Short mmCIF file of C-alpha atoms in Angstrom, two decimals:
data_model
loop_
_atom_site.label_atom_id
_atom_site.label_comp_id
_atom_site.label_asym_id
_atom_site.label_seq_id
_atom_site.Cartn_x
_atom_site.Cartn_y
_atom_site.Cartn_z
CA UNK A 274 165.42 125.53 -128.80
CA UNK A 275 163.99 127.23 -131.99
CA UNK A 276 166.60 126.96 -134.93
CA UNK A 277 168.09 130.26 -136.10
CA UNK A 278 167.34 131.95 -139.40
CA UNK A 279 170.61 130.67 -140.74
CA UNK A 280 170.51 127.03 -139.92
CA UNK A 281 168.83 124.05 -141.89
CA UNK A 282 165.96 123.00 -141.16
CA UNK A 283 164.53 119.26 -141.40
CA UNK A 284 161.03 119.44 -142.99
CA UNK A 285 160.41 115.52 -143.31
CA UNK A 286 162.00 112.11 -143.80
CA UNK A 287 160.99 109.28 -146.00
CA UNK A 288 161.57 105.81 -145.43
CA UNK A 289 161.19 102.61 -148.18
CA UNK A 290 158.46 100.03 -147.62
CA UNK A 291 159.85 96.52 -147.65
CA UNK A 292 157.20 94.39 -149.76
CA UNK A 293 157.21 91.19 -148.58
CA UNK A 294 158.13 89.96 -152.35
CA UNK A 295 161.61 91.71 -152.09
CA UNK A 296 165.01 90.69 -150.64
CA UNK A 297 165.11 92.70 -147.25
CA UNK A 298 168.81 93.48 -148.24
CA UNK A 299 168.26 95.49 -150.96
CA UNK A 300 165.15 97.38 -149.68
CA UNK A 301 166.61 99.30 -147.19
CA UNK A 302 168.95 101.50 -149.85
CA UNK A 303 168.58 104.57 -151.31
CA UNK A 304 170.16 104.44 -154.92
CA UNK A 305 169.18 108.07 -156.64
CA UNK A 306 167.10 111.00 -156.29
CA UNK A 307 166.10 113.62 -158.58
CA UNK A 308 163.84 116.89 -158.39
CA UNK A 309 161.85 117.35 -161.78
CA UNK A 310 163.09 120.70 -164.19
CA UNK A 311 160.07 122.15 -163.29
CA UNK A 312 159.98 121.79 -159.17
CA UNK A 313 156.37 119.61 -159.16
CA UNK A 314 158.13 116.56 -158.72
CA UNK A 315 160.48 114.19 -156.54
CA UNK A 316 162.30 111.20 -158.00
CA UNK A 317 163.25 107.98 -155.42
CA UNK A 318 165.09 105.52 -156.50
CA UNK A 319 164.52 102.39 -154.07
CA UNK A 320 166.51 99.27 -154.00
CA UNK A 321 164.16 97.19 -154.75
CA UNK A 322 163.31 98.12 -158.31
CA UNK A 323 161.15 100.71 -157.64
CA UNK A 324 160.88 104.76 -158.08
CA UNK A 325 158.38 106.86 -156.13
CA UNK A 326 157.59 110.06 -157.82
CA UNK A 327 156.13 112.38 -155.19
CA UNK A 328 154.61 115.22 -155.69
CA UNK A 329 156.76 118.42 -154.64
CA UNK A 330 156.70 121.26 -153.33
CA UNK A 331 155.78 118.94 -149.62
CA UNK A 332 152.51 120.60 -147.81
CA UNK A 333 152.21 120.34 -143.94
CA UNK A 334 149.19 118.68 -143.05
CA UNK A 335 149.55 117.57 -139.46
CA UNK A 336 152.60 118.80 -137.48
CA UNK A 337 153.69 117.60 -133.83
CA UNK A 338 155.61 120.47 -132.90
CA UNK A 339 158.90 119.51 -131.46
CA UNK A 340 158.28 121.60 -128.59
CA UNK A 341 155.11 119.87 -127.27
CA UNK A 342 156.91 116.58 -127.35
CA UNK A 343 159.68 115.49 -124.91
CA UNK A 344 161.48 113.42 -127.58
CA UNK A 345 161.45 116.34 -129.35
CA UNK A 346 161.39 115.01 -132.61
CA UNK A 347 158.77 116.25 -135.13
CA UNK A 348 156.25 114.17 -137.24
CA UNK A 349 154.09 115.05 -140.45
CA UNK A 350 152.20 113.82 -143.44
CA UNK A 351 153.17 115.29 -146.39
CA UNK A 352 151.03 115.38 -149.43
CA UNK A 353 150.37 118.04 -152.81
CA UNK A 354 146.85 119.20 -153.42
CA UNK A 355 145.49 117.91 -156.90
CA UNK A 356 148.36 115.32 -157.04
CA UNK A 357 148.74 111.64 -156.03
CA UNK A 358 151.99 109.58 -155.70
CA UNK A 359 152.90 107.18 -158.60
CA UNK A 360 155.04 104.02 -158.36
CA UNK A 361 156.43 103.04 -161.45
CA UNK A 362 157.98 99.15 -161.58
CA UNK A 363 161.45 99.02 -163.63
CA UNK A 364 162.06 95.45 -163.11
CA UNK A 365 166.04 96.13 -162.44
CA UNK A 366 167.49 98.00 -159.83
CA UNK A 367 167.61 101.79 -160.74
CA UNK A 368 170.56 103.21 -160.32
CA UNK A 369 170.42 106.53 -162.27
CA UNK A 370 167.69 109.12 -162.67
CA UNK A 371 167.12 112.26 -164.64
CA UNK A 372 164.02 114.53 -166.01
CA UNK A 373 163.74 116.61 -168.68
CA UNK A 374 161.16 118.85 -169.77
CA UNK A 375 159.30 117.50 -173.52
CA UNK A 376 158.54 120.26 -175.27
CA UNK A 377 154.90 120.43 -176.66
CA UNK A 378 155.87 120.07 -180.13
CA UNK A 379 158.01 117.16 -180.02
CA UNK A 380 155.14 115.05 -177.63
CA UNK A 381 155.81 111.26 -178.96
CA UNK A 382 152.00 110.69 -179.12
CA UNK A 383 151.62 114.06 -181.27
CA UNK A 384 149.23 115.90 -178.67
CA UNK A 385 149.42 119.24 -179.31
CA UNK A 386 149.93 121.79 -177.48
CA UNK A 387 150.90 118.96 -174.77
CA UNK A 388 154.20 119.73 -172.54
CA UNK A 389 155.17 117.31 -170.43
CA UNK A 390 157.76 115.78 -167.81
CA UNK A 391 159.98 112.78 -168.76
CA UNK A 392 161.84 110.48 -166.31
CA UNK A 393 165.15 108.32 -167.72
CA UNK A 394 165.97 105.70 -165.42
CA UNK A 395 169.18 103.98 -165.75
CA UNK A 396 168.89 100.29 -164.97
CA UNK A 397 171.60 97.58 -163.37
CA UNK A 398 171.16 95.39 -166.32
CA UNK A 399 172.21 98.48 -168.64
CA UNK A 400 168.66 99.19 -169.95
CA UNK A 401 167.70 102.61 -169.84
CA UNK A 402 163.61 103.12 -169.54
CA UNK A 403 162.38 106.72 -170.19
CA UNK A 404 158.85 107.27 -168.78
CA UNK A 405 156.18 109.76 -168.88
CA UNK A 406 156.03 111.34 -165.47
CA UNK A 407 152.06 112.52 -165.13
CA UNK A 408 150.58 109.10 -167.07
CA UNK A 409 153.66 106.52 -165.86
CA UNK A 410 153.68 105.20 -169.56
CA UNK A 411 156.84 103.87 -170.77
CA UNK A 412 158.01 105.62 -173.83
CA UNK A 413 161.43 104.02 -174.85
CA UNK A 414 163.71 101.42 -173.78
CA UNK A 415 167.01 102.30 -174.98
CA UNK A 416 169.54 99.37 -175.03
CA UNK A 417 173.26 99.60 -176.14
CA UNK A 418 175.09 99.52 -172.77
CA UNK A 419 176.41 96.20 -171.39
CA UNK A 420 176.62 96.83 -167.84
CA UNK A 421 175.00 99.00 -165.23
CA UNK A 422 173.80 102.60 -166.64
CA UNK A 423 175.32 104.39 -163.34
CA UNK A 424 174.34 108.32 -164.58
CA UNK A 425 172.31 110.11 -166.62
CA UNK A 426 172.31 113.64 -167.50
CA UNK A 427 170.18 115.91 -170.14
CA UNK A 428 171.42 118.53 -172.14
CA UNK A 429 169.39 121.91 -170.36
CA UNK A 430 168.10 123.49 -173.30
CA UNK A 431 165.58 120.94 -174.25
CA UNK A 432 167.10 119.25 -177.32
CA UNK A 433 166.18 115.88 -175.36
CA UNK A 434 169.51 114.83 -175.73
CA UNK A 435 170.56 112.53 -172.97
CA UNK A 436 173.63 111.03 -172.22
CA UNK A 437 174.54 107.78 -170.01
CA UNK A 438 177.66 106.69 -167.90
CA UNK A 439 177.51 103.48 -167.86
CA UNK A 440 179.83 100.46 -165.76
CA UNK A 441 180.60 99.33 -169.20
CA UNK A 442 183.69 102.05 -169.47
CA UNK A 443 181.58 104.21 -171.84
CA UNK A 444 179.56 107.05 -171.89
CA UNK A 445 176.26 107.18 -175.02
CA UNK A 446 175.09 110.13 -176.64
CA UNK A 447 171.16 109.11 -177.43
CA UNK A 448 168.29 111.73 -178.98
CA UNK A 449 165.29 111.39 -177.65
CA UNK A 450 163.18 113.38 -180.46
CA UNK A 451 164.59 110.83 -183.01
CA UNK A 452 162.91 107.97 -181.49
CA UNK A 453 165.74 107.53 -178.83
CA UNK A 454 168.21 106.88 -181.56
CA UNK A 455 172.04 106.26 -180.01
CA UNK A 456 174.08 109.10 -181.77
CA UNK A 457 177.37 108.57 -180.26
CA UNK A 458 179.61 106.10 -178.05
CA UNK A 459 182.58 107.97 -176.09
CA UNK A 460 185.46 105.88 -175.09
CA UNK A 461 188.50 106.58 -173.09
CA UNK A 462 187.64 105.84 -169.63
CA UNK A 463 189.15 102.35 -168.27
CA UNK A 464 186.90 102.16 -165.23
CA UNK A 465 183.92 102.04 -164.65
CA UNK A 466 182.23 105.46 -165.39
CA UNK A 467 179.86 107.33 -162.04
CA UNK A 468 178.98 110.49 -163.51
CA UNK A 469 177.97 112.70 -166.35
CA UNK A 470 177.12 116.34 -166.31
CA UNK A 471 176.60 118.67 -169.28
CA UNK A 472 177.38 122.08 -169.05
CA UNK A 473 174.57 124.62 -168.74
CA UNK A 474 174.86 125.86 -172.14
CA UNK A 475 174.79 122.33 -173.48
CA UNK A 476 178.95 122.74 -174.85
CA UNK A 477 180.58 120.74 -172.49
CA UNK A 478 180.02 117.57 -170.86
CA UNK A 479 182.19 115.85 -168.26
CA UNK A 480 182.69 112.34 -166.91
CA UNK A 481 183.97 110.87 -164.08
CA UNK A 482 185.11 107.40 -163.35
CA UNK A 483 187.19 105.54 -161.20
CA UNK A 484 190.54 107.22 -161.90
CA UNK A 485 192.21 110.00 -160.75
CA UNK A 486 191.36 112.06 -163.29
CA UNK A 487 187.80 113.54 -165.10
CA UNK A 488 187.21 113.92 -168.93
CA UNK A 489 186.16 117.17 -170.23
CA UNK A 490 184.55 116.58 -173.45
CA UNK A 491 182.72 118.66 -176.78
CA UNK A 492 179.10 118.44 -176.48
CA UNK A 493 179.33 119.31 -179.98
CA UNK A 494 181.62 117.41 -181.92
CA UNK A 495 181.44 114.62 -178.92
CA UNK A 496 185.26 114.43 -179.30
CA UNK A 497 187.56 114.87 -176.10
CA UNK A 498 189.08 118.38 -174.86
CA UNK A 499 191.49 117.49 -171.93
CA UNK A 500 192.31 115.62 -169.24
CA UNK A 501 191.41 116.82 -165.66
CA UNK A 502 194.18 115.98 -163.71
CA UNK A 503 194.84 116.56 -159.57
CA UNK A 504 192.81 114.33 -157.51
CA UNK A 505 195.10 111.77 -155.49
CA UNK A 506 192.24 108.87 -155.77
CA UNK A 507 188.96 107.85 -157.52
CA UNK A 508 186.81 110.92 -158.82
CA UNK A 509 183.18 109.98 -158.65
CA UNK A 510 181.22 113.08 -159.01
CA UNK A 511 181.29 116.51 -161.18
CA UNK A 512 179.03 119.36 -161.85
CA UNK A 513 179.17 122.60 -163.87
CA UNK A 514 177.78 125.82 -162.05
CA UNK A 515 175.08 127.46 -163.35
CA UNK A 516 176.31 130.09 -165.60
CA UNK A 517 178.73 126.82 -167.25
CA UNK A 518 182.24 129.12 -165.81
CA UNK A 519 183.06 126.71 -162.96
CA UNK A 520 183.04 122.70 -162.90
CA UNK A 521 183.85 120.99 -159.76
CA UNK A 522 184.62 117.13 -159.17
CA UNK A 523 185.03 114.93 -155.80
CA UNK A 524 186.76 112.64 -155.16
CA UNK A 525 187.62 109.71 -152.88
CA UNK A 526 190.41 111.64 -151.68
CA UNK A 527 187.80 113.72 -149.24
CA UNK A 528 188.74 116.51 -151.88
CA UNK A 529 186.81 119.06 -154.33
CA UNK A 530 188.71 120.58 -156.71
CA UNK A 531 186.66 123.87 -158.74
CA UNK A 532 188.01 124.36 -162.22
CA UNK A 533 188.02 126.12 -164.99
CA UNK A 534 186.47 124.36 -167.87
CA UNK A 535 187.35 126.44 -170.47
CA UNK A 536 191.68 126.52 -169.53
CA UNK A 537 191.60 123.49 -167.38
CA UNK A 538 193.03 125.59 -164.43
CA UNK A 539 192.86 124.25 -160.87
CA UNK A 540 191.10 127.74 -158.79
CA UNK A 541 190.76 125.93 -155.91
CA UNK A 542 190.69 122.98 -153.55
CA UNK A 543 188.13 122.35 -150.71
CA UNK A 544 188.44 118.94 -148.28
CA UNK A 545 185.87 117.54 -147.07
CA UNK A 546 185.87 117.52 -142.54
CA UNK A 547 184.34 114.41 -141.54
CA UNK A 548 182.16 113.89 -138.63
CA UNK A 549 183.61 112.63 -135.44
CA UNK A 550 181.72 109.25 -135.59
CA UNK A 551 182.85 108.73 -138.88
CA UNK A 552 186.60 108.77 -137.42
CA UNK A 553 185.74 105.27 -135.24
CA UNK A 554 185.94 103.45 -138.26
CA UNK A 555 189.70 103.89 -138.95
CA UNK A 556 189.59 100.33 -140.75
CA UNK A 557 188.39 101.69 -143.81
CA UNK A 558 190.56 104.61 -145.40
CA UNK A 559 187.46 105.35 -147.40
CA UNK A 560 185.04 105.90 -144.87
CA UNK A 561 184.47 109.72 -145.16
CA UNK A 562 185.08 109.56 -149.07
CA UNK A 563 182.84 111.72 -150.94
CA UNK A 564 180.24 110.24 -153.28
CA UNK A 565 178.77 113.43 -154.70
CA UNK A 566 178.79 117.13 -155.25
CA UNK A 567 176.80 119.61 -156.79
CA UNK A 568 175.86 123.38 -157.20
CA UNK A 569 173.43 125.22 -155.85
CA UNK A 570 170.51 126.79 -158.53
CA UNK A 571 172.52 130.37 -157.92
CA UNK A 572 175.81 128.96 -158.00
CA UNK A 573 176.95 130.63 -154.36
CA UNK A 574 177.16 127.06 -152.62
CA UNK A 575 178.22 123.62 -153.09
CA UNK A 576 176.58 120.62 -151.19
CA UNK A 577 178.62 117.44 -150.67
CA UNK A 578 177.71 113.96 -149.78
CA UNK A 579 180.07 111.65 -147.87
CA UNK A 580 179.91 108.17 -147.08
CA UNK A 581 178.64 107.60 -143.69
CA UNK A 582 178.57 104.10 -143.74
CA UNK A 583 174.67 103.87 -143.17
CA UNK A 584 172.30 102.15 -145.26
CA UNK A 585 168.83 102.85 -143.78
CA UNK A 586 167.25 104.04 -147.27
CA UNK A 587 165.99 107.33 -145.53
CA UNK A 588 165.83 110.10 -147.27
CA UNK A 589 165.77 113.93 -145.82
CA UNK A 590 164.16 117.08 -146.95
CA UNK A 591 165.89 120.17 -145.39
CA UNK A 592 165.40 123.87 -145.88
CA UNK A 593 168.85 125.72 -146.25
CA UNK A 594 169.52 129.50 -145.61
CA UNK A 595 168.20 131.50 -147.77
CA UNK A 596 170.49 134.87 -148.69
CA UNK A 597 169.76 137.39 -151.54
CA UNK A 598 172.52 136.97 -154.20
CA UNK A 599 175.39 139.90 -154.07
CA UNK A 600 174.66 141.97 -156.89
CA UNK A 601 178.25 141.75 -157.85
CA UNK A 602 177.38 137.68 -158.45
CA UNK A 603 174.36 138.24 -160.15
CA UNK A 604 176.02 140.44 -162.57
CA UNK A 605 179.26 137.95 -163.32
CA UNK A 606 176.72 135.22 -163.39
CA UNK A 607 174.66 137.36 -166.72
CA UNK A 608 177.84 137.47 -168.59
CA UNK A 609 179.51 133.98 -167.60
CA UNK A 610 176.09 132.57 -169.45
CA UNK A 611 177.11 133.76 -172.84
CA UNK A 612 180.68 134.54 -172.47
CA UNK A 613 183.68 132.07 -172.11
CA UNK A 614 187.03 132.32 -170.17
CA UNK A 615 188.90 133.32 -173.06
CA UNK A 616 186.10 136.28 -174.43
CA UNK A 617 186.46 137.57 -170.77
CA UNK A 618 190.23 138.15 -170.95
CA UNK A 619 190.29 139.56 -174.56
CA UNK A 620 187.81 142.20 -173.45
CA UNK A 621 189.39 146.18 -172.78
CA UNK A 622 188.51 146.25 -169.06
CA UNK A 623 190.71 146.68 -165.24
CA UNK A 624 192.71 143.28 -164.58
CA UNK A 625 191.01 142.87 -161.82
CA UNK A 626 187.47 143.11 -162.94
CA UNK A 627 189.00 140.17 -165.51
CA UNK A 628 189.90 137.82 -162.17
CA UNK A 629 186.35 138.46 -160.64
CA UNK A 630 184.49 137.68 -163.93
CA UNK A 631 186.89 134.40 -164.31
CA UNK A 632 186.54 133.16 -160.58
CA UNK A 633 189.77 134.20 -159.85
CA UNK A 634 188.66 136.26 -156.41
CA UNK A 635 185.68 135.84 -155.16
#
């Protein structure tokens, strides 16, 4: 049956190579993926110490069309023009990944005029290795951390500032264009810390560890603004939206609460349904916990991942439905870039145009 215009669609699956060389264990997990800032690229993180960039978008070369075959079950080769696949050898499990774009007059070897793609990969043995993407040349290895760098997140308006969660209980500010010099430590966590996200407009970042609350902290004067309290378990995940007006976090409880960054208000609270296999493992009270959530580039949708128990290393490519923006959106979305919660309510316009512009209806 052909797949209507609304549902996903799965364009191909990936699965790990197990090298002789490697424990069989650990070569059958997916740890991280990552899409490059500039869509040419896709980031695997493999259990085995290894990341596959491959290049993106996917072309269709040979396709078995489902409906030709009785299993009907698809099968392709995948490749870019004018681009090969690169492995590049960390020598510790990776556990974190992130790009950034390097602008062309900051390049570390001086080219000029050269922009390029970096890759930070966050290592179990609390290394973090930042690589070139196009050449695969290491550039720095940034040490400080004492346990597994778990995150990694760069500021979005190309400062190369990067920032690590680490298990270590602490989250490091380190600057890229100054040699990968560590410019700040931020404490206050007293578990191990998941994730890191920094806020669209590069004010904000927050971090989530294994409490029941996330940290909201000054991207500026690295210092911290509030507590996020709610959550009834571990929160392990957080994201701003696009436009930096909404944050959301997930949480072991099956919950994601959205936020307001700016007042710290709770505007609202989604669970997460689990799939009816999921319920036959009733041993395990974490079984559908969420792992992860983040935003969609237009900030309309919100994609979680639970834990499904599996650990077959695959990874997925699907197309989602595509719908044009409201115009409404689109226009909130403009002024939430440049204008905070608080320069929203002090303006002289209708109540409710305040609530749509805050996230207060939608």
């Amino acid at each position: 049956m052909k797949p209507s215009a609304e549902e996903p669609v799965l364009l191909a699956e990936l699965k790990p190579g197990r090298p002789q060389q490697y424990d069989w264990k650990s070569s059958c997990e997916t740890w991280s993926v990552a899409f490059s800032s500039d869509g040419a690229w896709f980031a695997w993180s493999q259990g085995h110490c290894l990341v596959k960039l491959i290049p993106w978008p996917l072309q269709e070369t040979e396709l078995c069309r489902a409906s030709e075959r009785k299993s009907h079950k698809a099968e392709a080769k995948w490749s870019r023009a004018g681009a090969k696949e690169k492995t590049l050898e960390c020598g510790q499990i990776v556990w974190g990944l992130a790009f950034s774009a390097w602008p062309a007059a900051r390049h570390p070897d001086g080219a000029a005029g050269l922009c390029c793609q970096v890759l930070a990969t966050g290592l179990n043995d609390g290394q973090i290795k930042v690589w070139e993407v196009q050449t695969g040349h290491l550039l720095f290895s940034l040490l400080g951390h004492q346990d597994v760098v778990r995150d990694l997140s760069f500021a979005p308006n190309g400062s190369l500032i990067l920032v690590s969660a680490s298990r270590d209980r602490t989250l490091r500010v380190w600057d890229l264009s100054r040699d990968g010099r560590q410019v700040q430590v931020l404490t206050g966590h007293v578990q191990w810390v998941y994730c890191c996200s920094i806020s669209p407009d590069c004010s904000m970042l927050c971090s989530a560890a294994g409490e029941k609350s996330a940290l909201l902290w000054s991207m500026r004067s690295y210092t911290l603004i509030r507590k996020l309290e709610g959550h009834q378990s571990s929160v392990v995940s957080c994201d701003f939206s696009p436009d930096s007006a909404l944050l959301v976090t997930a949480s072991y409880d099956t919950c994601v609460i959205m936020w307001d960054p700016y007042t710290g208000e709770q505007l609202r609270t989604l669970r997460h349904v689990p799939l009816h296999s999921a319920l036959e493992y009733s041993s395990d009270v974490h079984t559908s916990s969420l792992r992860s959530v983040c935003f969609s580039p237009e900030g309309l949708y919100l994609a979680t991942v639970a834990d499904d128990r599996t650990r077959d290393g695959h990874v997925q490519f699907w197309t989602a439905p595509r719908v044009l923006s409201s115009l409404k959106h689109l226009c909130r979305k403009a002024l939430r870039t440049f204008l905070t919660t608080y320069q929203v309510l002090a303006l002289p316009i209708p109540r409710k145009l305040k609530e749509f512009l805050t996230y207060r209806t939608f």
